[in-house]
XYZ file of C-alpha atoms in Angstrom:
536
model
C 54.060 29.155 -6.091
C 50.780 30.733 -6.040
C 47.244 28.729 -5.945
C 45.931 28.857 -9.432
C 42.671 30.727 -9.195
C 39.341 28.411 -10.925
C 39.113 28.326 -14.342
C 36.226 28.371 -17.544
C 36.452 24.806 -17.059
C 36.220 24.674 -13.354
C 32.894 26.672 -13.811
C 31.321 24.485 -16.406
C 32.091 21.398 -14.373
C 30.347 23.060 -11.004
C 26.919 24.249 -12.997
C 27.170 20.433 -14.785
C 27.395 18.776 -10.899
C 24.212 21.674 -9.765
C 22.162 20.568 -12.662
C 22.691 16.843 -12.039
C 21.711 17.432 -8.652
C 19.071 19.195 -9.020
C 18.074 16.451 -11.365
C 18.193 13.566 -9.073
C 14.827 12.131 -6.995
C 15.861 9.749 -5.119
C 17.794 11.213 -1.558
C 19.844 8.044 -1.037
C 21.493 8.747 -4.334
C 21.606 12.498 -4.087
C 23.650 11.970 -0.291
C 26.297 10.118 -2.717
C 26.627 12.011 -5.498
C 26.629 15.408 -3.326
C 30.059 13.820 -1.789
C 31.329 12.306 -5.122
C 30.535 15.877 -6.966
C 32.752 17.571 -3.647
C 35.222 15.163 -4.201
C 35.901 15.764 -7.827
C 35.636 19.598 -7.698
C 38.213 19.891 -5.008
C 40.190 16.785 -5.420
C 40.002 15.145 -2.238
C 40.801 11.829 -1.439
C 38.168 11.365 0.984
C 34.587 13.187 2.733
C 31.925 12.835 4.819
C 28.507 13.806 4.433
C 26.003 14.588 7.629
C 22.892 15.143 8.133
C 21.235 16.878 11.391
C 18.591 14.934 13.130
C 16.704 13.648 16.705
C 17.832 11.341 18.690
C 16.739 10.664 21.464
C 15.393 13.873 21.888
C 18.736 15.550 21.277
C 20.358 17.195 18.203
C 23.001 15.182 16.341
C 24.873 15.123 13.188
C 24.195 11.359 11.581
C 26.863 10.061 9.221
C 24.766 9.301 5.805
C 27.660 8.368 3.392
C 31.513 7.876 4.118
C 34.313 7.748 1.127
C 37.633 7.308 0.996
C 39.978 6.327 -2.058
C 42.778 5.362 -0.214
C 41.315 2.929 1.901
C 38.657 1.536 -0.713
C 35.995 2.957 1.620
C 32.841 3.095 0.405
C 29.827 3.321 3.400
C 25.877 4.490 3.032
C 24.254 6.038 -0.258
C 23.948 2.895 -2.556
C 26.677 1.191 -1.275
C 24.906 -1.341 0.360
C 26.999 -0.838 3.887
C 25.667 0.746 6.125
C 27.902 3.607 8.227
C 28.139 2.140 11.746
C 29.644 5.072 13.276
C 27.856 7.352 15.933
C 26.673 10.394 15.548
C 27.805 13.741 16.657
C 26.368 15.051 19.224
C 25.310 19.268 18.744
C 24.459 19.927 22.122
C 25.740 18.312 25.561
C 23.428 16.948 27.829
C 24.326 20.460 30.227
C 23.090 22.458 27.320
C 25.834 23.566 26.116
C 26.630 23.695 22.254
C 29.320 21.245 20.827
C 32.253 23.440 19.720
C 34.933 21.125 20.307
C 33.829 18.701 16.912
C 35.109 20.269 14.382
C 32.004 19.353 12.147
C 29.633 20.686 15.219
C 31.422 23.882 15.135
C 30.803 24.638 11.671
C 26.824 23.675 12.351
C 26.875 26.080 14.851
C 28.444 29.031 12.817
C 27.143 28.802 9.818
C 30.357 29.483 8.073
C 33.083 26.896 6.442
C 36.620 25.789 8.251
C 39.844 25.477 6.217
C 42.029 23.322 8.300
C 45.875 22.507 6.763
C 46.854 19.758 8.829
C 44.526 18.430 11.439
C 47.503 17.114 13.880
C 48.571 20.633 14.342
C 45.819 22.733 15.115
C 44.350 23.419 18.286
C 41.091 24.246 20.038
C 39.241 21.166 18.172
C 39.129 17.294 19.540
C 39.855 14.936 16.883
C 40.813 12.044 19.185
C 38.332 9.905 17.483
C 39.800 10.504 14.198
C 42.739 10.223 14.758
C 42.019 6.744 16.527
C 40.958 5.616 13.231
C 43.941 6.864 11.439
C 45.720 4.912 14.029
C 43.865 1.727 13.298
C 43.818 1.751 9.395
C 47.358 3.591 8.947
C 45.736 6.446 7.230
C 46.720 10.039 7.969
C 44.052 13.236 8.136
C 45.503 15.871 7.336
C 43.712 18.852 4.969
C 40.525 19.381 6.050
C 37.715 21.569 4.209
C 34.310 21.574 6.249
C 31.310 23.051 5.122
C 27.606 23.674 5.995
C 24.926 22.929 3.931
C 22.548 26.190 4.278
C 18.924 25.981 2.705
C 16.938 28.194 1.187
C 15.674 29.569 4.871
C 19.186 30.029 6.151
C 18.986 26.920 8.324
C 22.002 24.770 8.777
C 20.817 21.004 7.493
C 23.699 19.095 7.683
C 27.814 19.039 7.087
C 30.385 18.241 4.230
C 33.504 17.687 5.414
C 36.173 16.930 2.777
C 39.772 15.172 3.489
C 43.523 15.319 2.453
C 43.523 17.220 -1.003
C 45.612 16.323 -3.671
C 48.115 17.476 -6.160
C 47.094 17.011 -9.432
C 50.769 17.505 -10.464
C 52.739 14.846 -7.724
C 49.055 13.239 -5.952
C 50.761 14.614 -2.730
C 48.255 15.609 0.055
C 47.593 19.383 0.185
C 46.092 22.006 1.866
C 42.778 23.098 0.088
C 43.288 26.185 -2.226
C 41.704 29.271 -0.761
C 40.124 30.096 -3.960
C 38.277 26.631 -3.596
C 35.986 27.519 -0.584
C 33.501 29.594 -2.399
C 33.369 26.827 -5.221
C 32.795 24.183 -2.633
C 30.630 26.770 -0.714
C 28.446 27.172 -4.017
C 28.228 23.474 -4.428
C 27.166 22.963 -0.471
C 24.773 25.774 -0.418
C 23.212 23.946 -4.154
C 23.269 20.901 -2.537
C 21.021 21.760 0.882
C 18.828 23.424 -1.158
C 17.993 20.501 -3.851
C 18.313 18.344 -0.715
C 15.884 20.223 1.013
C 13.561 20.230 -1.596
C 13.620 16.468 -1.994
C 13.476 16.566 1.894
C 10.312 18.360 1.159
C 8.578 16.248 -1.558
C 9.221 13.137 0.525
C 7.385 14.935 3.438
C 4.499 15.518 0.948
C 4.665 11.832 -0.316
C 4.939 10.756 3.138
C 1.818 12.861 4.292
C -0.113 11.823 1.190
C 0.994 8.132 1.495
C -0.232 8.111 5.167
C -3.757 10.056 3.892
C -4.244 7.098 1.523
C -3.685 4.535 4.595
C -5.955 6.160 6.593
C -8.816 6.207 3.969
C -8.251 2.112 3.331
C -7.978 1.904 6.962
C -11.476 3.802 7.856
C -13.223 1.871 4.746
C -11.979 -1.456 6.186
C -12.954 -0.494 9.776
C -16.223 0.374 8.573
C -17.109 -3.556 8.588
C -15.383 -6.468 10.058
C -16.527 -8.793 7.677
C -14.116 -6.762 4.917
C -11.756 -5.468 7.108
C -8.177 -5.760 5.396
C -9.445 -5.982 2.160
C -7.887 -2.647 1.182
C -4.590 -3.332 2.510
C -4.375 -7.044 0.943
C -5.228 -5.789 -2.583
C -1.926 -3.671 -2.993
C 0.327 -6.455 -1.941
C -1.456 -8.613 -4.439
C -1.871 -5.593 -7.551
C 1.900 -4.861 -6.823
C 3.164 -8.910 -6.615
C 1.463 -9.241 -10.128
C 3.153 -6.273 -11.739
C 6.458 -7.195 -10.454
C 5.692 -10.595 -12.665
C 4.936 -8.540 -15.163
C 8.468 -6.544 -15.455
C 9.957 -9.846 -14.959
C 8.661 -10.822 -18.313
C 10.931 -11.487 -21.207
C 8.383 -12.783 -23.667
C 4.733 -12.485 -24.904
C 2.378 -9.165 -24.459
C 4.289 -8.279 -21.174
C 7.783 -8.479 -22.500
C 8.054 -4.530 -22.817
C 6.181 -3.897 -19.737
C 8.241 -1.517 -17.265
C 7.426 0.500 -14.390
C 9.596 3.230 -13.074
C 10.061 4.955 -9.592
C 6.624 7.307 -10.296
C 4.801 4.579 -12.181
C 5.111 2.436 -9.304
C 3.666 5.075 -6.742
C 0.895 6.053 -8.918
C -0.152 2.139 -8.791
C 0.373 1.768 -5.143
C -1.625 4.771 -4.690
C -4.013 3.622 -7.040
C -4.538 0.369 -5.366
C -4.790 1.703 -2.030
C -7.250 4.039 -2.810
C -9.513 1.601 -4.920
C -12.461 0.964 -2.228
C -12.363 4.768 -1.649
C -16.188 5.156 -2.640
C -17.213 2.496 0.172
C -16.955 5.436 2.408
C -20.551 6.384 0.727
C -21.590 2.673 1.350
C -24.058 1.694 4.387
C -22.627 0.052 7.379
C -25.975 -2.173 6.839
C -24.878 -3.377 3.480
C -21.524 -4.113 3.807
C -22.174 -5.882 6.917
C -25.276 -7.380 5.732
C -24.376 -10.923 6.491
C -28.301 -12.561 6.139
C -30.732 -11.544 3.747
C -32.587 -10.360 7.031
C -29.917 -8.134 8.154
C -30.493 -4.461 8.623
C -29.578 -3.030 11.939
C -29.833 -6.452 13.732
C -30.967 -9.734 11.602
C -34.807 -10.043 11.570
C -35.113 -13.340 11.838
C -35.552 -13.428 15.529
C -38.363 -11.418 14.822
C -39.555 -14.226 12.249
C -38.893 -16.572 14.893
C -40.978 -14.684 17.576
C -43.883 -14.438 15.226
C -43.827 -18.522 14.580
C -43.866 -18.605 18.362
C -46.449 -16.716 18.707
C -48.451 -18.437 15.973
C -47.591 -22.229 17.828
C -48.906 -21.086 21.059
C -51.975 -19.417 19.145
C -52.163 -22.607 17.015
C -52.556 -24.528 20.754
C -55.104 -22.471 21.776
C -56.996 -23.309 18.594
C -57.088 -27.111 19.993
C -57.189 -26.587 23.244
C -60.536 -27.618 23.885
C -60.875 -30.548 21.364
C -59.966 -33.568 23.015
C -60.160 -35.408 19.798
C -57.506 -37.835 19.485
C -57.527 -37.017 15.536
C -57.321 -33.168 16.586
C -54.487 -33.941 18.710
C -52.541 -35.908 15.953
C -53.446 -32.579 13.460
C -52.187 -29.980 15.867
C -48.983 -31.854 16.731
C -48.482 -32.591 12.643
C -49.504 -28.650 12.145
C -46.826 -27.777 14.667
C -44.203 -29.799 13.134
C -44.766 -28.529 9.745
C -44.466 -24.914 11.124
C -41.133 -25.542 12.991
C -39.737 -27.046 9.834
C -40.982 -23.862 7.926
C -39.139 -22.161 10.276
C -35.935 -24.136 9.990
C -36.474 -23.175 6.590
C -36.710 -19.848 6.263
C -33.114 -19.433 8.925
C -31.454 -21.723 6.081
C -32.618 -19.500 3.565
C -31.888 -16.309 5.419
C -28.137 -17.253 5.114
C -27.713 -16.923 1.653
C -25.126 -19.831 1.537
C -27.037 -22.282 -1.349
C -29.007 -21.197 -4.460
C -32.139 -20.711 -4.355
C -34.223 -22.728 -6.398
C -37.950 -21.575 -8.074
C -39.626 -24.101 -5.598
C -38.050 -22.523 -2.415
C -39.265 -19.162 -3.420
C -42.802 -20.476 -3.696
C -42.308 -22.296 -0.352
C -41.208 -18.797 1.106
C -44.185 -17.029 -0.618
C -46.191 -19.645 0.540
C -45.200 -19.047 4.332
C -45.515 -15.282 4.227
C -49.466 -16.173 3.237
C -49.606 -17.549 6.864
C -51.290 -14.946 9.305
C -50.462 -14.772 13.079
C -52.087 -12.410 15.832
C -50.524 -9.273 17.224
C -51.168 -8.027 20.335
C -53.811 -6.033 19.556
C -55.684 -9.152 18.222
C -54.842 -8.054 14.780
C -54.533 -10.478 11.868
C -50.970 -9.939 10.380
C -49.185 -11.930 7.635
C -46.133 -14.124 9.055
C -43.798 -12.320 6.709
C -43.998 -8.625 5.098
C -43.700 -7.959 1.474
C -40.085 -6.634 1.774
C -38.755 -9.677 4.153
C -40.528 -12.337 1.703
C -38.845 -10.743 -1.127
C -35.446 -10.354 0.663
C -35.783 -14.370 1.690
C -36.551 -14.914 -2.431
C -32.963 -13.821 -3.133
C -31.749 -15.950 -5.240
C -27.566 -15.755 -4.400
C -26.034 -14.045 -1.797
C -27.664 -11.734 0.558
C -27.839 -8.790 -0.841
C -31.193 -7.575 -3.325
C -30.880 -6.166 -6.597
C -31.185 -2.501 -5.437
C -28.857 -3.377 -2.266
C -26.235 -4.873 -4.619
C -26.779 -1.586 -7.238
C -26.224 0.286 -4.355
C -22.915 -1.317 -3.000
C -21.971 -1.882 -6.966
C -21.946 2.036 -7.050
C -19.123 2.282 -4.733
C -16.928 2.233 -8.141
C -18.749 5.596 -9.102
C -18.037 7.686 -6.261
C -14.335 6.326 -6.232
C -14.223 7.167 -9.656
C -15.711 10.694 -8.815
C -13.543 11.204 -5.459
C -10.519 10.532 -7.255
C -11.360 12.321 -10.620
C -12.331 15.445 -8.115
C -8.725 16.106 -6.803
C -5.918 17.721 -8.158
C -3.691 14.891 -8.693
C 0.123 15.914 -9.810
C 0.932 14.618 -13.637
C 2.902 11.651 -12.237
C 0.002 10.452 -10.070
C -2.637 11.442 -13.506
C -3.822 7.632 -13.893
C -4.868 7.035 -10.499
C -8.538 7.313 -11.140
C -8.934 5.339 -14.241
C -6.418 2.291 -12.186
C -8.311 2.613 -9.389
C -11.730 2.689 -11.352
C -11.343 -0.453 -13.333
C -11.236 -2.904 -11.083
C -14.887 -3.974 -12.139
C -14.606 -3.924 -15.927
C -14.388 -7.051 -17.825
C -12.297 -7.254 -20.971
C -15.454 -8.157 -22.966
C -17.135 -5.025 -22.215
C -19.820 -6.416 -19.814
C -18.156 -4.867 -16.659
C -19.011 -1.976 -14.658
C -19.290 1.229 -14.668
C -18.189 1.877 -17.917
C -18.418 -1.425 -19.535
C -14.751 -1.279 -21.029
C -13.188 -3.195 -23.509
C -9.758 -5.332 -23.353
C -7.868 -2.080 -25.471
C -9.621 0.458 -23.642
C -7.977 -1.013 -19.881
C -4.122 -0.430 -18.948
C -2.257 -2.607 -17.988
C -2.735 -2.025 -14.337
C -6.243 -1.216 -14.373
C -6.462 -4.967 -15.702
C -4.137 -6.030 -12.521
C -6.269 -4.628 -10.301
C -9.346 -6.809 -11.315
C -7.475 -9.859 -10.849
C -6.182 -8.458 -7.564
C -9.398 -7.081 -6.409
C -11.267 -10.738 -7.106
C -8.944 -13.239 -6.054
C -8.266 -11.441 -2.777
C -12.635 -11.341 -1.883
C -12.152 -15.215 -2.993
C -9.617 -16.635 -0.849
C -10.711 -13.917 2.294
C -11.303 -15.423 5.373
C -13.407 -12.554 7.028
C -16.343 -12.654 4.854
C -19.209 -14.026 7.200
C -21.290 -15.200 4.009
C -18.652 -18.050 3.186
C -15.970 -20.248 4.516
C -12.073 -19.653 3.212
C -12.114 -20.839 -0.241
C -9.310 -23.167 -0.962
C -6.877 -22.491 -3.706
C -7.962 -24.961 -5.546
C -11.623 -23.511 -6.305
C -10.431 -19.877 -6.113
C -7.923 -20.513 -8.898
C -10.667 -22.376 -10.979
C -12.802 -19.675 -10.767
C -10.350 -17.297 -12.263
C -9.426 -19.499 -14.772
C -13.512 -19.757 -15.799
C -13.568 -16.139 -15.770
C -9.954 -15.561 -17.502
C -11.946 -18.061 -20.427
C -15.068 -16.296 -20.154
C -13.802 -12.975 -21.194
C -13.912 -11.128 -17.806
C -10.234 -10.893 -16.599
C -7.338 -10.663 -19.061
C -5.655 -14.064 -20.040
C -2.345 -13.525 -20.280
C -2.203 -11.549 -16.959
C -4.255 -14.375 -15.857
C -1.484 -16.817 -17.092
C 1.179 -14.610 -16.083
C -0.407 -14.907 -12.245
C -0.330 -18.780 -12.705
C 3.206 -19.365 -14.105
C 4.893 -16.541 -12.043
C 3.211 -18.586 -8.958
C 1.939 -14.997 -7.864
C -1.158 -16.586 -6.098
C 1.613 -18.910 -3.952
C 3.529 -16.071 -3.030
C 0.799 -14.282 -1.680
C -1.130 -17.396 -0.064
C 2.213 -17.961 1.920
C 1.655 -15.057 3.640
C -1.894 -14.236 3.835
C -4.240 -17.383 3.577
C -4.611 -20.050 6.139
C -3.113 -23.572 5.923
C -6.447 -25.579 5.254
C -6.640 -23.280 2.171
C -3.675 -24.358 0.691
C -4.453 -27.575 -1.241
C -2.808 -26.521 -4.687
C 0.955 -27.546 -5.232
C 1.227 -28.253 -9.130
C -0.112 -25.077 -10.953
C -0.076 -26.462 -14.611
C -4.101 -27.897 -14.867
C -4.927 -24.156 -14.098
C -2.662 -22.758 -17.298
C -4.838 -21.946 -19.999
C -4.053 -23.395 -23.403
C -2.234 -21.811 -25.954
C -5.296 -20.762 -27.905
C -6.996 -18.886 -25.202
C -3.997 -16.266 -24.680
C -4.465 -12.967 -26.531
């Protein structure tokens, strides 16, 4: 009986398969769909998909998916079972092409092979396949082997189909010749789709590497904030995962697809990219007088000179009372110097009385090397030492805070594709507060997306618990969570997300891999939960 030519239904099925393949974005699932679609079209009992790769400097055909319905065999793809079979060498060590393996032969020649009986044909080495047949009790008989040729004419892989089955009797039959062009059309479409997806993945990998290089460059600008740009994405994604698990409350319908996750990933890594424009001296400012170096050392030298000059003033006065007054004055100067050293660290709040003491000390004078009287502190040094909290002046803090404006300008200036269009909004909102008092845009809660609010919490919690900040020791969890709770209560961070952060123990998951043992002082998180009336 002559072979039955393809009917309209076959072509319709081919078109459906081609459309389905072109819409698949996951390469692993695409591998699987190619082999399953080819089996469906050709009534093959089994098959394997090979992709050309480099292994130890030599080209091979690497198994990606193996299927055999008779043996119940499902390896590779989304099966969760890796293909443990070794790849097929395309070139021998002496440089000769491998023509003995049927798949390598098809790869090198770029045209399909239709083999009626692998046990009867000569010229190919089927010893490995026959050994597997012997182990399993299977019989690999008919084969259809097709090259995967991309739009540039390059062979990127091979598709092997095993044992065509009769639709009427179920017996193994040869692959019909009229199936060859249909299977070849499927292989060609699959190759182009696969090549396009690999190109997209290569672009994504390049973008990922570029994004991480920027983050690493920012962290490398300062040893005191190194790792911040790498830890914030971890926290953000942990909180997003908890939000996706929510079964009730305002986040019960929150979900992220593959593109959404990547968009959040990119935004989290780039959230501080504007710090590239921030002077290193500000990022590294560990004390109030720090510039290229800590200028407190110059102040101490002036005190030493003033003490020596004070001694000289009393050198010719033998009066015991004068000597006593001298020692009292020197003690006072040394105490003033020690006070300025403490004030310079910025570790304590500076009250008005302490600021007045700085101004009094600044009014003292000493003689320089030319004998000219100079103030003990310059006006700028006195202003810096009077900073009430931390080590940054108002102008310096504004300069550092301006990094978020630069971040937004940089990101809004990039031609992000549609699936990354919200990266500027996510990354640019991590200093906003839900009550509208944040910066740079003073957004309120309803104007901020969930991911932007998540990033705000991640940014704060990382900064509180970081162990590489020069102006404070690593904060314990109890203190950090108490601060976060106050921020949630006072409208700085989203209370629903904060409550999820606590209830789902996001803080604990992060702490176990990123905090020091001495920071881990919280087991019961209930004291840090918000009362029901505080949730929005």
